[in-house]
Tab-separated table of C-alpha atoms in Angstrom:
chain	number	residue	atom	x	y	z
A	182	ASP	CA	-22.405	-4.739	-14.911
A	183	VAL	CA	-22.504	-7.459	-12.305
A	184	LYS	CA	-25.389	-7.013	-9.940
A	185	VAL	CA	-25.555	-8.515	-6.469
A	186	THR	CA	-28.718	-7.633	-4.589
A	187	GLN	CA	-29.676	-8.236	-0.985
A	188	SER	CA	-33.282	-8.473	0.141
A	189	SER	CA	-33.133	-5.759	2.803
A	190	ARG	CA	-30.886	-2.803	3.578
A	191	TYR	CA	-32.034	-2.578	7.203
A	192	LEU	CA	-33.657	-5.173	9.422
A	193	VAL	CA	-34.758	-5.117	13.053
A	194	LYS	CA	-35.515	-8.431	14.753
A	195	ARG	CA	-36.163	-9.724	18.261
A	196	THR	CA	-33.968	-12.161	20.140
A	197	GLY	CA	-34.968	-15.732	19.316
A	198	GLU	CA	-36.558	-14.925	15.956
A	199	LYS	CA	-35.600	-16.849	12.837
A	200	VAL	CA	-34.057	-14.474	10.314
A	201	PHE	CA	-33.570	-14.975	6.574
A	202	LEU	CA	-31.177	-12.836	4.556
A	203	GLU	CA	-31.443	-13.313	0.818
A	204	CYS	CA	-28.853	-12.619	-1.843
A	205	VAL	CA	-29.242	-12.812	-5.613
A	206	GLN	CA	-26.595	-12.397	-8.326
A	207	ASP	CA	-27.278	-12.030	-12.017
A	208	MET	CA	-23.961	-13.082	-13.563
A	209	ASP	CA	-24.124	-16.859	-13.360
A	210	HIS	CA	-21.270	-16.966	-10.831
A	211	GLU	CA	-20.365	-20.295	-9.300
A	212	ASN	CA	-19.182	-18.931	-5.958
A	213	MET	CA	-21.239	-17.047	-3.403
A	214	PHE	CA	-20.232	-15.825	0.045
A	215	TRP	CA	-21.673	-14.404	3.257
A	216	TYR	CA	-19.561	-12.120	5.432
A	217	ARG	CA	-20.239	-10.087	8.501
A	218	GLN	CA	-18.545	-6.765	9.039
A	219	ASP	CA	-17.927	-5.318	12.481
A	220	PRO	CA	-15.914	-2.244	13.495
A	221	GLY	CA	-12.256	-3.073	14.047
A	222	LEU	CA	-12.677	-6.654	12.844
A	223	GLY	CA	-13.004	-6.131	9.103
A	224	LEU	CA	-14.812	-8.781	7.088
A	225	ARG	CA	-15.229	-12.253	8.502
A	226	LEU	CA	-16.400	-15.124	6.335
A	227	ILE	CA	-19.447	-16.981	7.638
A	228	TYR	CA	-20.173	-19.475	4.838
A	229	PHE	CA	-19.546	-19.850	1.154
A	230	SER	CA	-20.889	-22.009	-1.634
A	231	TYR	CA	-19.161	-23.085	-4.830
A	232	ASP	CA	-22.143	-24.797	-6.431
A	233	VAL	CA	-25.841	-25.409	-6.012
A	234	LYS	CA	-26.573	-27.310	-2.787
A	235	MET	CA	-22.880	-27.130	-1.790
A	236	LYS	CA	-21.692	-25.160	1.212
A	237	GLU	CA	-18.486	-24.695	3.147
A	238	LYS	CA	-17.988	-23.222	6.604
A	239	GLY	CA	-15.985	-20.061	6.843
A	240	ASP	CA	-14.291	-18.631	9.897
A	241	ILE	CA	-17.387	-17.945	12.030
A	242	PRO	CA	-20.253	-20.306	11.085
A	243	GLU	CA	-21.637	-20.800	14.596
A	244	GLY	CA	-25.235	-19.646	14.908
A	245	TYR	CA	-25.737	-19.491	11.131
A	246	SER	CA	-26.812	-21.785	8.336
A	247	VAL	CA	-27.124	-21.292	4.582
A	248	SER	CA	-29.115	-22.553	1.646
A	249	ARG	CA	-28.350	-22.573	-2.060
A	250	GLU	CA	-31.137	-24.210	-4.012
A	251	LYS	CA	-30.571	-22.195	-7.202
A	252	LYS	CA	-27.312	-20.968	-8.649
A	253	GLU	CA	-28.247	-17.294	-8.452
A	254	ARG	CA	-29.549	-17.299	-4.882
A	255	PHE	CA	-27.746	-17.771	-1.584
A	256	SER	CA	-29.595	-17.420	1.700
A	257	LEU	CA	-28.192	-16.859	5.174
A	258	ILE	CA	-30.323	-18.094	8.062
A	259	LEU	CA	-30.081	-17.135	11.694
A	260	GLU	CA	-31.998	-19.957	13.380
A	261	SER	CA	-32.475	-18.069	16.640
A	262	ALA	CA	-31.201	-14.522	16.483
A	263	SER	CA	-29.116	-13.196	19.348
A	264	THR	CA	-27.949	-9.688	20.177
A	265	ASN	CA	-24.340	-10.577	19.324
A	266	GLN	CA	-25.459	-11.145	15.755
A	267	THR	CA	-26.214	-7.455	15.345
A	268	SER	CA	-23.939	-6.533	12.460
A	269	MET	CA	-23.607	-5.574	8.804
A	270	TYR	CA	-24.004	-8.623	6.553
A	271	LEU	CA	-22.424	-8.591	3.118
A	272	CYS	CA	-23.087	-11.026	0.309
A	273	ALA	CA	-20.598	-11.510	-2.513
A	274	SER	CA	-20.161	-13.626	-5.625
A	275	ASP	CA	-17.409	-14.442	-8.101
A	276	PRO	CA	-16.680	-16.795	-10.973
A	277	GLN	CA	-14.186	-19.506	-10.059
A	278	GLY	CA	-10.535	-18.641	-10.600
A	279	TYR	CA	-8.029	-16.948	-8.300
A	280	GLN	CA	-7.581	-13.964	-10.596
A	281	GLU	CA	-11.266	-13.189	-10.552
A	282	THR	CA	-12.850	-10.261	-8.748
A	283	GLN	CA	-15.349	-10.724	-5.967
A	284	TYR	CA	-18.508	-8.606	-6.332
A	285	PHE	CA	-20.455	-7.368	-3.329
A	286	GLY	CA	-24.037	-6.494	-2.583
A	287	PRO	CA	-24.980	-3.278	-0.738
A	288	GLY	CA	-25.183	-4.993	2.650
A	289	THR	CA	-27.913	-5.620	5.211
A	290	ARG	CA	-27.618	-3.867	8.536
A	291	LEU	CA	-29.259	-6.169	11.095
A	292	LEU	CA	-30.211	-5.055	14.583
A	293	VAL	CA	-31.269	-7.752	17.041
A	294	LEU	CA	-33.066	-6.412	20.101
B	166	GLY	CA	-1.102	-19.378	6.063
B	167	ASN	CA	-2.803	-16.540	4.249
B	168	SER	CA	-3.295	-13.127	5.789
B	169	VAL	CA	-3.345	-9.405	5.049
B	170	THR	CA	-2.075	-6.621	7.288
B	171	GLN	CA	-3.136	-3.042	6.650
B	172	MET	CA	-2.041	0.131	8.314
B	173	GLU	CA	-4.383	1.164	11.070
B	174	GLY	CA	-6.605	4.145	10.678
B	175	PRO	CA	-8.300	6.396	10.804
B	176	VAL	CA	-6.395	8.568	8.378
B	177	THR	CA	-7.319	12.235	7.974
B	178	LEU	CA	-5.877	14.276	5.118
B	179	SER	CA	-6.455	17.674	3.617
B	180	GLU	CA	-7.718	17.896	0.057
B	181	GLU	CA	-4.922	17.534	-2.538
B	182	ALA	CA	-2.611	15.756	-0.089
B	183	PHE	CA	-0.698	12.596	-1.040
B	184	LEU	CA	-2.142	9.309	0.191
B	185	THR	CA	-0.402	6.063	1.045
B	186	ILE	CA	-2.143	3.150	2.710
B	187	ASN	CA	0.226	0.306	3.476
B	188	CYS	CA	-0.685	-3.325	2.871
B	189	THR	CA	1.506	-6.384	3.362
B	190	TYR	CA	0.547	-9.998	2.993
B	191	THR	CA	1.535	-13.584	3.613
B	192	ALA	CA	0.265	-16.134	1.168
B	193	THR	CA	0.578	-19.616	-0.201
B	194	GLY	CA	1.897	-19.439	-3.737
B	195	TYR	CA	1.432	-16.306	-5.842
B	196	PRO	CA	-1.921	-14.728	-5.080
B	197	SER	CA	-3.914	-12.069	-6.861
B	198	LEU	CA	-4.091	-8.815	-4.892
B	199	PHE	CA	-6.964	-6.357	-4.665
B	200	TRP	CA	-7.965	-3.029	-3.213
B	201	TYR	CA	-11.643	-2.533	-2.457
B	202	VAL	CA	-13.369	0.684	-1.380
B	203	GLN	CA	-16.477	1.016	0.769
B	204	TYR	CA	-18.355	4.317	0.747
B	205	PRO	CA	-20.619	5.095	3.703
B	206	GLY	CA	-23.667	2.842	3.850
B	207	GLU	CA	-22.626	0.749	0.857
B	208	GLY	CA	-21.040	-2.585	0.038
B	209	LEU	CA	-17.467	-3.034	-1.150
B	210	GLN	CA	-16.494	-2.085	-4.698
B	211	LEU	CA	-13.383	-3.170	-6.529
B	212	LEU	CA	-10.949	-0.267	-6.825
B	213	LEU	CA	-8.034	-2.012	-8.539
B	214	LYS	CA	-6.249	-5.330	-8.745
B	215	ALA	CA	-2.987	-6.973	-9.818
B	216	THR	CA	-2.609	-10.627	-10.636
B	217	LYS	CA	1.150	-11.131	-10.855
B	218	ALA	CA	4.401	-9.715	-9.533
B	219	ASP	CA	5.380	-6.200	-10.719
B	220	ASP	CA	1.892	-5.578	-12.120
B	221	LYS	CA	0.481	-2.152	-11.351
B	222	GLY	CA	-3.232	-1.765	-10.831
B	223	SER	CA	-4.740	1.676	-11.327
B	224	ASN	CA	-8.154	3.315	-11.261
B	225	LYS	CA	-9.564	6.793	-10.503
B	226	GLY	CA	-6.069	8.134	-9.808
B	227	PHE	CA	-5.245	5.372	-7.327
B	228	GLU	CA	-2.334	3.011	-7.951
B	229	ALA	CA	-0.805	-0.044	-6.312
B	230	THR	CA	2.126	-2.201	-7.416
B	231	TYR	CA	2.420	-5.913	-6.637
B	232	ARG	CA	5.820	-6.257	-4.920
B	233	LYS	CA	6.698	-9.895	-4.441
B	234	GLU	CA	10.087	-9.205	-2.831
B	235	THR	CA	8.528	-7.149	-0.035
B	236	THR	CA	5.120	-8.939	-0.109
B	237	SER	CA	3.408	-5.578	-0.327
B	238	PHE	CA	0.625	-3.877	-2.280
B	239	HIS	CA	0.538	-0.288	-1.018
B	240	LEU	CA	-2.238	1.992	-2.224
B	241	GLU	CA	-1.269	5.504	-3.375
B	242	LYS	CA	-2.955	8.576	-4.771
B	243	GLY	CA	-1.204	11.796	-5.629
B	244	SER	CA	-3.978	14.232	-4.770
B	245	VAL	CA	-6.974	13.147	-2.728
B	246	GLN	CA	-10.433	14.679	-2.934
B	247	VAL	CA	-13.237	14.933	-0.405
B	248	SER	CA	-15.116	12.322	-2.436
B	249	ASP	CA	-12.341	9.780	-1.682
B	250	SER	CA	-13.462	9.616	1.953
B	251	ALA	CA	-14.248	5.932	2.488
B	252	VAL	CA	-12.921	2.728	4.004
B	253	TYR	CA	-10.260	0.917	1.971
B	254	PHE	CA	-9.665	-2.827	2.157
B	255	CYS	CA	-6.678	-4.743	0.888
B	256	ALA	CA	-7.377	-8.366	-0.067
B	257	LEU	CA	-5.665	-11.399	-1.496
B	258	HIS	CA	-6.943	-14.417	-3.376
B	259	PRO	CA	-4.492	-17.305	-3.295
B	260	PRO	CA	-4.409	-19.995	-5.953
B	261	ASN	CA	-5.140	-23.624	-5.176
B	262	THR	CA	-6.617	-23.008	-1.743
B	263	GLY	CA	-10.268	-23.105	-2.587
B	264	ASN	CA	-12.251	-20.018	-3.296
B	265	GLN	CA	-11.647	-17.870	-0.262
B	266	PHE	CA	-10.559	-14.233	-0.263
B	267	TYR	CA	-8.590	-12.842	2.670
B	268	PHE	CA	-9.283	-9.250	3.667
B	269	GLY	CA	-7.433	-6.752	5.786
B	270	THR	CA	-9.298	-4.970	8.564
B	271	GLY	CA	-9.819	-1.833	6.510
B	272	THR	CA	-8.434	1.708	6.731
B	273	SER	CA	-10.815	4.603	7.142
B	274	LEU	CA	-9.884	7.733	5.193
B	275	THR	CA	-11.406	11.154	5.749
B	276	VAL	CA	-10.467	14.012	3.432
B	277	ILE	CA	-11.223	17.500	4.675
B	278	PRO	CA	-11.616	20.548	2.408
């Protein structure tokens, strides 16, 4: 079974803190993604990566950055957390190919105070 | 462009009732289509998929048929159970447009005994 793990299930941070969300997949997938999920808005793509050290902006990249130094690991960074970044963050991965399934981690629920 | 429209929820059904969740899409080319399910507090899991027109995806009693003529991929189940209570997301993955998935906003289903 494909396994996508996220470093924390719940996280509480203060406004202005730097926040790191880590994601690891164990299936040698080329593509990795970060989404945020908010009530009524569904999933919105923040960033994705199709190879090591490569990244592409999604629909809402402002206030976020990412890092992919190894194929299995994709990190989301909030340089200076703000209250409007309180959300559920979902990591996903898939092998390249439009018929392929995207696999999700369990999510990190982030609260910024 | 690429987009997915799902019926709005929430949907509340009695156990053993028939379920339909409507999903229509617009896409470039001939995409693959997916239904994902999210149980409370968890990430998204693949429920079923179809990769070409007239294909039927099925899993756990759920079915959806890829209808190119109506650009639809409606989710159905003949007899729902309490354990089916979750949020359901329709998604598409177009070919030749990079690696991005496009998700609907999700439909919340509650099944009462």
